[in-house]
Amino acid sequence: MGYTISLVNPNAAVEVVKRLGISTPPLGLGYLAAALREKGFGVQIIDDLVEKLSFEKLAERLKNSEIVGITSTTATFNSALRYAKMIKEKLGALVIMGGVHVTFRPFDALRHDFVDAVCMGEGEETIVEVAGRVEAGKSLDGVEGVIYRDKGKIVDNGPRGFIEDLDSLPFPAFDLMPLEKYSLLGQKLEQFPMITSRGCPFACRYCSSSLFLGRRFRARSAKNVVDEMEWLAEDFGAKHIGFGDDTFTFNRKRVFEICDEIKKRGLDVEWSCSSRVDTINEEMLRKMREAGCSVIYYGVESANEEILNKYYRKRIKLDAVKRAIEITKKVGIETVCSFIIGAPHETKKDMKETLKFAIKLNPDYAQFSILTPYPGTEIYEEAKEKGLILTENFDEYTAGKPVLKNIYMTPEEISKLLKHCYLRFYLRPSFIWKEIRKGRLKVVFEILKRAMRGRSDD
């Protein structure tokens, strides 16, 4: 097919790749490509985060493209702009940018004349309509979800409504991705990402997800979810599937239906998910374990209930956290807990209490990050208003570097404390002995080595 739309994931110093050597397929681009292909458009995905092409090779791959879509997060936004500039100058294709950052800050992109348009929010229906207009030689006037440049003027077509029937979306186009290049700590990719729902009813102040995908929980049916799991196992050899939903366990009835469907089909695939500590109980967890759930990721964030609930607006109790970890372990599911340090009014003592709490909870693994005020979030808007933003260089917005003022500690002290959290948690003799028994000590030291090496480069 001669007419080509190219979707590009730019190469950038992405924290999780740099620190931990983890690279996984870009699910968002997979969905866009599948939606385009279903409507008969020729489409390719270039994931330059793992392909790392020279610009000459990139230009060669893009030469027949009439549209180039570039995705970005806040941390990869500057890199995405560099790609847009090179592509516009060399190829003259229509350049459209999408992703969380430009949804909230479209004019960060559109102030550059090498960006023709921005896609805001969910992109599957929008990109198909854009492709149809371009193919027909028509303007983008009236295409909802798009802000575009028309003869030097910026035209805002307004937002597009959310996709109601998620079952109507084709499965992501993993076959268009360089699957051999993805890895987990140097090991071949056998873990595939998947989304079974969109939208988050909770409104944590540090998170942009509920703003990007809406506060209303929209879910795929159990049959559709397990159809994709089966497809990933049979066609791509998936041994583990990571559900990337904000709160997989939000709708208990649907969780039970998915578990029943997995068991009914005899599907032998492990899976993991994210949950809130106040959306689970022992019965649900047992059901999930029986259906192959091996890991649950819980956002704990802080041991200080004032920071946790007044500042972050997480709305959970520390007792509920303890109980959730206990019963998750009891049923045989591993736990990963995330913790945040560096809120503006958080003292060093508060941060150390969070580390102590992490050690006392003793999840299987812990992730520590520095509070990062992503554009679009309440915390960003408030910090901007109060002059607490240290830099607007979005390359620094990796959650591993301080970009927010703290009134008690310097950025250097917070960076040092983050390193201390990782060392203190992962170098405990009890933790090391547990990993030796599981035969996973090498993996843990690889994580620690990469994390520490990366942080010393900051």
Coordinates of C-alpha atoms in Angstrom, one line a residue, residues 11-439:
N11 CA 14.4 7.9 21.5
A12 CA 15.0 9.7 24.8
A13 CA 16.6 9.2 28.2
V14 CA 13.6 7.4 29.6
E15 CA 14.0 6.7 33.3
V16 CA 12.9 3.1 33.4
V17 CA 15.0 2.1 30.4
K18 CA 18.0 4.0 31.6
R19 CA 17.8 2.8 35.2
L20 CA 16.4 -0.7 35.0
G21 CA 16.9 -1.9 31.4
I22 CA 13.2 -2.4 30.9
S23 CA 11.7 -1.7 27.5
T24 CA 8.3 -2.8 26.5
P25 CA 6.1 -2.3 23.4
P26 CA 4.4 1.1 23.1
L27 CA 0.8 0.1 23.6
G28 CA -0.7 3.5 22.6
L29 CA 0.9 3.4 19.2
G30 CA -0.1 -0.2 18.8
Y31 CA -3.8 0.8 19.3
L32 CA -3.5 3.7 16.9
A33 CA -1.8 1.5 14.2
A34 CA -4.5 -1.2 14.6
A35 CA -7.3 1.3 14.3
L36 CA -5.7 2.8 11.1
R37 CA -5.0 -0.6 9.6
E38 CA -8.6 -1.8 10.3
K39 CA -9.8 1.2 8.1
G40 CA -7.5 0.2 5.3
F41 CA -4.6 2.7 5.8
G42 CA -1.0 1.7 5.3
V43 CA 0.7 2.2 8.6
Q44 CA 4.1 1.5 10.3
I45 CA 5.4 1.9 13.8
I46 CA 9.0 3.1 14.5
D47 CA 9.9 2.6 18.1
D48 CA 13.1 4.6 18.1
L49 CA 13.4 4.2 21.8
V50 CA 14.7 0.7 21.1
E51 CA 15.6 0.9 17.4
K52 CA 17.9 3.9 17.9
L53 CA 18.1 4.7 14.2
S54 CA 20.4 7.4 12.7
F55 CA 18.5 10.2 11.2
E56 CA 19.4 9.1 7.7
K57 CA 17.9 5.7 8.4
L58 CA 14.9 7.2 10.1
A59 CA 14.3 9.5 7.1
E60 CA 14.6 6.5 4.7
R61 CA 12.0 4.6 6.7
L62 CA 9.7 7.6 6.7
K63 CA 10.1 8.7 3.1
N64 CA 6.7 7.6 1.8
S65 CA 4.8 9.0 4.8
E66 CA 2.2 11.6 4.3
I67 CA 1.5 11.8 8.0
V68 CA 4.0 11.2 10.8
G69 CA 2.5 10.9 14.3
I70 CA 4.9 11.4 17.2
T71 CA 3.9 10.4 20.8
S72 CA 5.5 11.8 23.9
T73 CA 5.2 11.9 27.7
T74 CA 6.4 15.0 29.6
A75 CA 9.9 13.5 30.0
T76 CA 10.2 12.7 26.2
F77 CA 8.6 15.9 24.9
N78 CA 11.8 17.8 24.1
S79 CA 13.1 14.8 22.2
A80 CA 9.8 14.5 20.3
L81 CA 10.1 18.1 19.2
R82 CA 13.6 17.4 17.8
Y83 CA 12.1 14.6 15.8
A84 CA 9.3 16.8 14.6
K85 CA 11.7 19.5 13.4
M86 CA 13.9 17.0 11.5
I87 CA 11.0 15.2 9.9
K88 CA 9.3 18.5 8.8
E89 CA 12.5 19.9 7.3
K90 CA 13.6 16.8 5.6
L91 CA 10.3 15.2 4.5
G92 CA 7.5 17.8 4.6
A93 CA 5.0 15.3 5.9
L94 CA 2.1 16.4 8.1
V95 CA 3.4 16.2 11.6
I96 CA 0.9 15.5 14.4
M97 CA 1.9 15.1 18.0
G98 CA -0.1 13.2 20.7
G99 CA 0.2 11.9 24.2
V100 CA -0.4 13.1 27.7
H101 CA 1.9 16.1 27.6
V102 CA 0.5 17.8 24.5
T103 CA -3.1 17.0 25.6
F104 CA -2.6 19.4 28.6
R105 CA 0.0 21.7 27.0
P106 CA -0.8 21.7 23.2
F107 CA 0.8 25.1 22.6
D108 CA 4.1 23.8 23.9
A109 CA 4.1 22.0 20.6
L110 CA 2.2 24.3 18.3
R111 CA 4.3 27.3 19.0
H112 CA 6.8 25.6 16.7
D113 CA 5.9 25.9 13.1
F114 CA 7.3 22.4 12.3
V115 CA 4.3 20.9 14.3
D116 CA 1.1 20.9 12.2
A117 CA -1.4 19.5 14.6
V118 CA -1.9 18.1 18.1
C119 CA -4.2 15.2 19.0
M120 CA -5.7 15.5 22.5
G121 CA -6.8 12.6 24.6
E122 CA -7.7 9.2 23.2
G123 CA -6.4 9.0 19.7
E124 CA -7.9 6.0 17.9
E125 CA -10.9 7.7 16.3
T126 CA -9.1 11.0 15.9
I127 CA -6.1 9.6 13.9
V128 CA -8.5 7.6 11.6
E129 CA -10.4 10.8 10.8
V130 CA -7.2 12.8 10.3
A131 CA -5.9 10.2 7.9
G132 CA -9.1 10.2 5.9
R133 CA -9.0 14.0 5.6
V134 CA -5.4 14.1 4.5
E135 CA -5.9 11.2 2.0
A136 CA -8.9 13.1 0.5
G137 CA -6.9 16.4 0.3
K138 CA -9.2 18.1 2.8
S139 CA -8.4 20.3 5.8
L140 CA -8.6 19.2 9.4
D141 CA -11.4 21.7 10.1
G142 CA -14.0 20.2 12.5
V143 CA -12.0 17.1 13.4
E144 CA -12.7 16.8 17.1
G145 CA -9.8 16.3 19.4
V146 CA -7.4 18.2 17.1
I147 CA -5.8 21.6 17.4
Y148 CA -4.0 22.5 14.1
R149 CA -2.3 25.2 12.2
D150 CA -4.1 26.6 9.2
K151 CA -2.4 29.3 7.1
G152 CA -0.5 30.5 10.2
K153 CA -3.5 30.5 12.5
I154 CA -4.1 28.0 15.2
V155 CA -7.6 26.4 15.0
D156 CA -9.0 24.5 18.0
N157 CA -11.6 22.0 17.0
G158 CA -12.5 21.2 20.7
P159 CA -12.3 17.9 22.5
R160 CA -13.5 14.5 21.3
G161 CA -15.8 12.4 23.5
F162 CA -14.3 9.3 25.1
I163 CA -14.7 6.0 23.3
E164 CA -17.6 4.2 25.0
D165 CA -17.3 0.7 23.5
L166 CA -13.7 -0.4 24.2
D167 CA -14.5 -3.8 22.9
S168 CA -14.9 -2.2 19.4
L169 CA -11.1 -1.4 19.3
P170 CA -8.9 -3.9 17.5
F171 CA -6.1 -5.5 19.4
P172 CA -2.8 -3.5 19.4
A173 CA -0.6 -4.1 16.3
F174 CA 2.3 -5.8 18.1
D175 CA 3.3 -7.4 14.7
L176 CA 4.3 -3.9 13.5
M177 CA 6.8 -3.5 16.4
P178 CA 10.4 -4.7 16.7
L179 CA 9.6 -7.3 19.4
E180 CA 13.1 -8.8 19.3
K181 CA 14.5 -5.5 20.7
Y182 CA 12.4 -5.3 23.9
S183 CA 13.8 -6.7 27.1
L184 CA 13.6 -7.0 30.8
L185 CA 17.1 -6.8 32.3
G186 CA 18.6 -8.2 29.2
Q187 CA 16.2 -11.1 28.9
K188 CA 14.0 -11.7 25.9
L189 CA 10.5 -10.2 26.1
E190 CA 7.9 -12.7 27.2
Q191 CA 5.8 -10.1 29.1
F192 CA 3.3 -8.0 27.1
P193 CA 1.4 -4.9 28.2
M194 CA -2.4 -4.8 28.0
I195 CA -5.2 -2.4 29.0
T196 CA -8.6 -3.8 30.0
S197 CA -10.2 -0.5 31.1
R198 CA -9.8 3.3 30.8
G199 CA -10.7 6.1 33.1
C200 CA -10.0 6.5 36.8
P201 CA -12.7 7.6 39.3
F202 CA -10.1 8.6 41.8
A203 CA -8.5 12.1 41.7
C204 CA -5.1 11.8 43.2
R205 CA -3.5 15.3 42.8
Y206 CA -0.2 14.0 41.4
C207 CA -1.7 11.9 38.6
S208 CA -2.9 13.1 35.2
S209 CA -4.6 9.8 34.2
S210 CA -8.1 10.7 35.4
L211 CA -7.8 14.0 33.4
F212 CA -6.4 12.3 30.3
L213 CA -8.8 9.3 30.1
G214 CA -11.6 10.7 32.2
R215 CA -13.0 10.1 35.7
R216 CA -15.5 7.5 34.5
F217 CA -14.4 3.9 34.5
R218 CA -14.9 2.4 31.1
A219 CA -14.2 -1.3 30.8
R220 CA -13.8 -4.0 28.2
S221 CA -15.9 -7.2 28.6
A222 CA -14.4 -10.3 30.2
K223 CA -14.6 -12.2 26.9
N224 CA -12.8 -9.5 25.0
V225 CA -10.1 -9.3 27.6
V226 CA -9.5 -13.0 27.7
D227 CA -9.6 -13.2 23.9
E228 CA -6.7 -10.8 23.8
M229 CA -4.8 -12.7 26.5
E230 CA -5.3 -15.9 24.5
W231 CA -4.1 -14.2 21.3
L232 CA -1.0 -12.8 23.0
A233 CA -0.1 -16.3 24.3
E234 CA -0.8 -18.2 21.1
D235 CA 0.5 -15.6 18.5
F236 CA 3.3 -14.0 20.4
G237 CA 4.4 -16.5 23.0
A238 CA 3.4 -14.3 26.0
K239 CA 4.2 -15.9 29.3
H240 CA 3.2 -13.0 31.4
I241 CA 0.7 -10.2 30.7
G242 CA 0.9 -6.9 32.6
F243 CA -2.5 -5.1 32.9
G244 CA -1.7 -1.4 32.8
D245 CA -5.1 -0.2 34.0
D246 CA -5.0 2.4 36.8
T247 CA -7.2 0.3 39.0
F248 CA -7.9 -3.2 37.6
T249 CA -9.8 -4.2 40.7
F250 CA -12.3 -1.2 40.6
N251 CA -15.3 -3.3 39.4
R252 CA -15.3 -6.5 41.5
K253 CA -18.0 -8.3 39.4
R254 CA -15.9 -7.8 36.3
V255 CA -12.7 -9.1 38.0
F256 CA -14.6 -12.3 38.9
E257 CA -15.9 -12.6 35.3
I258 CA -12.4 -12.3 33.9
C259 CA -11.0 -14.8 36.3
D260 CA -13.8 -17.3 35.5
E261 CA -13.3 -16.8 31.8
I262 CA -9.5 -17.5 32.2
K263 CA -10.2 -20.7 34.1
K264 CA -12.9 -21.8 31.8
R265 CA -10.6 -21.7 28.8
G266 CA -7.7 -23.3 30.8
L267 CA -5.4 -20.4 29.8
D268 CA -2.0 -20.8 31.4
V269 CA -0.6 -17.3 31.5
E270 CA 0.6 -15.4 34.5
W271 CA -0.6 -11.8 34.8
S272 CA -0.1 -8.7 37.0
C273 CA -2.1 -5.6 37.7
S274 CA -2.4 -2.4 39.6
S275 CA -4.8 -1.9 42.5
R276 CA -5.8 0.3 45.3
V277 CA -5.7 -1.1 48.8
D278 CA -9.3 -0.2 49.4
T279 CA -10.7 -2.1 46.4
I280 CA -9.7 -5.7 47.2
N281 CA -10.7 -8.4 49.7
E282 CA -9.5 -11.9 50.4
E283 CA -12.1 -13.6 48.3
M284 CA -11.2 -11.5 45.2
L285 CA -7.5 -12.0 45.7
R286 CA -8.0 -15.8 46.0
K287 CA -10.0 -15.8 42.8
M288 CA -7.3 -13.7 41.0
R289 CA -4.5 -16.0 42.3
E290 CA -6.3 -19.1 41.0
A291 CA -6.7 -17.4 37.6
G292 CA -3.0 -16.7 37.3
C293 CA -2.4 -13.3 39.0
S294 CA 1.2 -13.4 40.3
V295 CA 1.9 -9.7 41.1
I296 CA -0.1 -6.7 42.3
Y297 CA 1.2 -3.2 42.2
Y298 CA -0.1 -1.0 45.0
G299 CA 0.3 2.8 45.2
V300 CA 1.1 3.5 48.9
E301 CA 3.0 6.7 48.4
S302 CA 3.6 8.1 51.9
A303 CA 3.5 7.0 55.6
N304 CA 2.4 10.5 56.6
E305 CA -1.4 10.5 56.5
E306 CA -1.6 14.2 56.1
I307 CA 0.6 14.2 53.0
L308 CA -1.1 11.1 51.8
N309 CA -4.7 12.3 52.1
K310 CA -4.6 16.1 52.3
Y311 CA -1.8 16.9 49.9
Y312 CA -1.9 13.9 47.5
R313 CA -5.6 13.2 48.0
K314 CA -5.0 9.5 47.8
R315 CA -7.9 8.8 50.3
I316 CA -6.5 5.6 51.8
K317 CA -5.7 4.6 55.4
L318 CA -2.4 3.2 56.5
D319 CA -4.2 0.4 58.3
A320 CA -5.9 -0.5 55.0
V321 CA -2.4 -0.6 53.3
K322 CA -1.1 -3.0 56.0
R323 CA -4.2 -5.2 55.7
A324 CA -4.0 -5.3 51.9
I325 CA -0.4 -6.4 51.8
E326 CA -1.0 -9.0 54.5
I327 CA -3.9 -10.7 52.6
T328 CA -2.2 -10.4 49.2
K329 CA 0.8 -12.2 50.6
K330 CA -1.4 -14.7 52.4
V331 CA -3.1 -15.8 49.1
G332 CA 0.3 -16.2 47.4
I333 CA 0.4 -13.1 45.2
E334 CA 3.6 -11.0 45.2
T335 CA 3.4 -7.3 46.0
V336 CA 5.1 -4.2 44.5
C337 CA 4.6 -1.0 46.4
S338 CA 5.3 2.5 45.2
F339 CA 6.4 5.3 47.5
I340 CA 7.0 9.1 46.8
I341 CA 9.3 11.5 48.5
G342 CA 9.9 15.2 48.1
A343 CA 6.5 16.9 48.6
P344 CA 7.1 20.7 49.2
H345 CA 6.3 20.6 53.0
E346 CA 7.7 17.1 53.7
T347 CA 10.5 17.0 56.2
K348 CA 13.5 14.6 56.1
K349 CA 11.9 12.8 59.0
D350 CA 8.6 12.3 57.1
M351 CA 10.6 10.8 54.2
K352 CA 12.5 8.5 56.5
E353 CA 9.2 7.4 58.1
T354 CA 8.0 6.5 54.6
L355 CA 11.1 4.3 54.1
K356 CA 10.6 2.7 57.6
F357 CA 7.0 2.0 56.6
A358 CA 8.1 0.4 53.4
I359 CA 10.5 -1.8 55.2
K360 CA 7.9 -2.7 57.8
L361 CA 5.3 -3.6 55.1
N362 CA 8.0 -5.7 53.5
P363 CA 6.4 -6.0 50.0
D364 CA 8.3 -8.2 47.6
Y365 CA 9.6 -5.1 45.8
A366 CA 9.4 -1.4 46.3
Q367 CA 9.7 1.5 43.9
F368 CA 10.7 4.9 45.2
S369 CA 10.4 8.1 43.2
I370 CA 10.6 11.8 43.7
L371 CA 7.3 13.8 43.5
T372 CA 7.1 15.2 40.0
P373 CA 4.5 17.9 39.1
Y374 CA 3.4 16.8 35.7
P375 CA 1.6 19.4 33.6
G376 CA -2.2 19.0 33.8
T377 CA -2.1 17.9 37.5
E378 CA -3.4 19.9 40.4
I379 CA 0.0 19.7 42.0
Y380 CA 1.6 21.3 38.9
E381 CA -0.8 24.1 38.8
E382 CA -0.5 24.8 42.5
A383 CA 3.3 24.6 42.4
K384 CA 3.5 26.9 39.4
E385 CA 1.3 29.5 41.2
K386 CA 3.4 29.4 44.3
G387 CA 6.7 29.5 42.5
L388 CA 7.8 26.0 43.6
I389 CA 8.8 24.7 40.1
L390 CA 12.6 24.4 40.0
T391 CA 12.8 23.9 36.2
E392 CA 10.6 23.8 33.1
N393 CA 13.1 21.6 31.3
F394 CA 10.9 18.6 30.8
D395 CA 13.8 16.3 30.2
E396 CA 14.2 16.5 34.0
Y397 CA 10.7 15.3 34.7
T398 CA 11.6 11.6 35.1
A399 CA 10.4 11.0 38.7
G400 CA 14.1 10.4 39.5
K401 CA 15.2 14.0 39.8
P402 CA 13.9 16.8 42.0
V403 CA 12.1 19.5 40.0
L404 CA 10.0 20.8 42.9
K405 CA 11.2 23.0 45.7
N406 CA 11.2 21.4 49.2
I407 CA 11.3 23.9 52.1
Y408 CA 13.4 21.6 54.3
M409 CA 15.9 19.9 51.9
T410 CA 18.0 20.8 48.9
P411 CA 17.5 19.0 45.6
E412 CA 20.9 17.3 46.2
E413 CA 19.8 16.0 49.6
I414 CA 16.6 14.6 48.2
S415 CA 18.5 12.8 45.4
K416 CA 20.8 11.4 48.0
L417 CA 17.9 10.2 50.1
L418 CA 16.3 8.5 47.1
K419 CA 19.4 6.5 46.6
H420 CA 19.5 5.7 50.3
C421 CA 15.9 4.4 50.1
Y422 CA 16.8 1.9 47.4
L423 CA 20.0 0.8 49.2
R424 CA 18.3 0.5 52.6
F425 CA 15.3 -1.5 51.2
Y426 CA 17.1 -3.9 48.9
L427 CA 20.3 -4.6 50.9
R428 CA 18.5 -5.9 53.9
P429 CA 19.8 -9.4 54.8
S430 CA 16.2 -10.7 55.1
F431 CA 15.4 -9.5 51.7
I432 CA 18.6 -10.9 50.1
W433 CA 18.0 -14.3 51.7
K434 CA 14.4 -14.4 50.4
E435 CA 15.7 -13.6 46.9
I436 CA 18.3 -16.3 47.2
R437 CA 15.6 -18.9 48.1
K438 CA 13.6 -17.7 45.1
G439 CA 16.6 -17.9 42.8

